[in-house]
mmCIF file of C-alpha atoms in Angstrom:
data_model
loop_
_atom_site.group_PDB
_atom_site.id
_atom_site.type_symbol
_atom_site.label_atom_id
_atom_site.label_comp_id
_atom_site.label_asym_id
_atom_site.label_seq_id
_atom_site.Cartn_x
_atom_site.Cartn_y
_atom_site.Cartn_z
ATOM 1 C CA GLY A 12 0.000 0.000 0.000
ATOM 2 C CA ILE A 13 0.843 3.644 -0.173
ATOM 3 C CA PRO A 14 2.481 4.942 3.007
ATOM 4 C CA GLY A 15 -0.016 7.211 4.767
ATOM 5 C CA ASP A 16 -3.033 5.870 2.864
ATOM 6 C CA ILE A 17 -4.822 4.849 6.041
ATOM 7 C CA ASP A 18 -8.272 4.416 4.467
ATOM 8 C CA GLY A 19 -6.980 2.499 1.437
ATOM 9 C CA ASN A 20 -8.459 4.735 -1.269
ATOM 10 C CA GLN A 21 -5.136 5.020 -3.133
ATOM 11 C CA GLU A 22 -4.516 8.652 -2.160
ATOM 12 C CA VAL A 23 -3.139 10.429 0.885
ATOM 13 C CA ASN A 24 -5.197 13.358 2.138
ATOM 14 C CA ASP A 25 -6.595 15.059 5.221
ATOM 15 C CA ALA A 26 -8.969 12.154 5.897
ATOM 16 C CA ASP A 27 -5.945 9.911 6.427
ATOM 17 C CA VAL A 28 -4.393 12.459 8.794
ATOM 18 C CA THR A 29 -7.614 12.701 10.791
ATOM 19 C CA TYR A 30 -8.034 8.949 11.116
ATOM 20 C CA LEU A 31 -4.398 8.476 12.091
ATOM 21 C CA LEU A 32 -4.794 11.152 14.771
ATOM 22 C CA TRP A 33 -7.884 9.432 16.159
ATOM 23 C CA HIS A 34 -5.986 6.124 16.092
ATOM 24 C CA THR A 35 -3.182 7.558 18.223
ATOM 25 C CA LEU A 36 -5.728 8.846 20.750
ATOM 26 C CA PHE A 37 -8.160 5.896 20.723
ATOM 27 C CA PRO A 38 -6.457 2.872 19.121
ATOM 28 C CA ASP A 39 -9.184 0.432 20.184
ATOM 29 C CA LEU A 40 -11.892 2.519 18.506
ATOM 30 C CA TYR A 41 -9.874 3.440 15.393
ATOM 31 C CA PRO A 42 -7.770 0.424 14.398
ATOM 32 C CA ILE A 43 -5.329 0.440 11.507
ATOM 33 C CA THR A 44 -3.595 -2.501 9.918
ATOM 34 C CA THR A 45 -1.119 -0.951 7.468
ATOM 35 C CA ASN A 46 0.494 2.256 6.267
ATOM 36 C CA GLY A 47 0.448 4.044 9.635
ATOM 37 C CA ASP A 48 4.150 4.099 10.492
ATOM 38 C CA ILE A 49 4.995 7.104 8.333
ATOM 39 C CA THR A 50 8.344 7.789 9.997
ATOM 40 C CA ASN A 51 9.444 4.130 9.746
ATOM 41 C CA ASP A 52 10.491 3.993 13.395
ATOM 42 C CA GLY A 53 8.481 0.886 14.264
ATOM 43 C CA GLU A 54 5.731 2.778 16.088
ATOM 44 C CA VAL A 55 2.510 4.540 15.120
ATOM 45 C CA ASN A 56 2.332 7.724 17.162
ATOM 46 C CA ASP A 57 1.963 11.502 17.057
ATOM 47 C CA ALA A 58 5.183 11.875 15.041
ATOM 48 C CA ASP A 59 3.493 9.955 12.215
ATOM 49 C CA VAL A 60 0.429 12.198 12.417
ATOM 50 C CA THR A 61 2.572 15.329 12.305
ATOM 51 C CA TYR A 62 4.631 14.137 9.337
ATOM 52 C CA LEU A 63 1.538 13.043 7.425
ATOM 53 C CA LEU A 64 -0.079 16.428 8.030
ATOM 54 C CA TRP A 65 3.018 18.221 6.765
ATOM 55 C CA HIS A 66 3.039 15.901 3.743
ATOM 56 C CA THR A 67 -0.531 16.843 2.834
ATOM 57 C CA LEU A 68 0.381 20.539 3.057
ATOM 58 C CA PHE A 69 3.856 20.419 1.510
ATOM 59 C CA PRO A 70 4.308 17.104 -0.348
ATOM 60 C CA GLU A 71 7.473 18.214 -2.126
ATOM 61 C CA LEU A 72 9.173 18.992 1.206
ATOM 62 C CA TYR A 73 7.800 15.991 3.117
ATOM 63 C CA PRO A 74 7.828 12.972 0.792
ATOM 64 C CA LEU A 75 6.430 9.612 1.791
ATOM 65 C CA GLU A 76 8.846 6.705 1.637
ATOM 66 C CA SER A 77 7.906 3.078 1.249
ATOM 67 C CA ASN A 78 7.862 1.051 4.447
ATOM 68 C CA ASP A 79 8.937 -2.510 3.740
ATOM 69 C CA ALA A 80 7.532 -3.677 7.072
ATOM 70 C CA GLY A 81 3.995 -2.734 5.995
ATOM 71 C CA ASN A 82 3.125 -1.010 9.257
#
């Protein structure tokens, strides 16, 4: 999948940022299975939300890199 494409619609946008934010706050209510570890550090947390937000605003400055682990 596309890194950051949380909802699986083949594009990364503000809906993905919003869902990822809700996931970090309420993981039991907003589960994710792939594409959430934007920073490739092995965790899905607020750093991923922040980077994904910056990517949606400034994609040329904050590119998304493939995550071989699929997180």
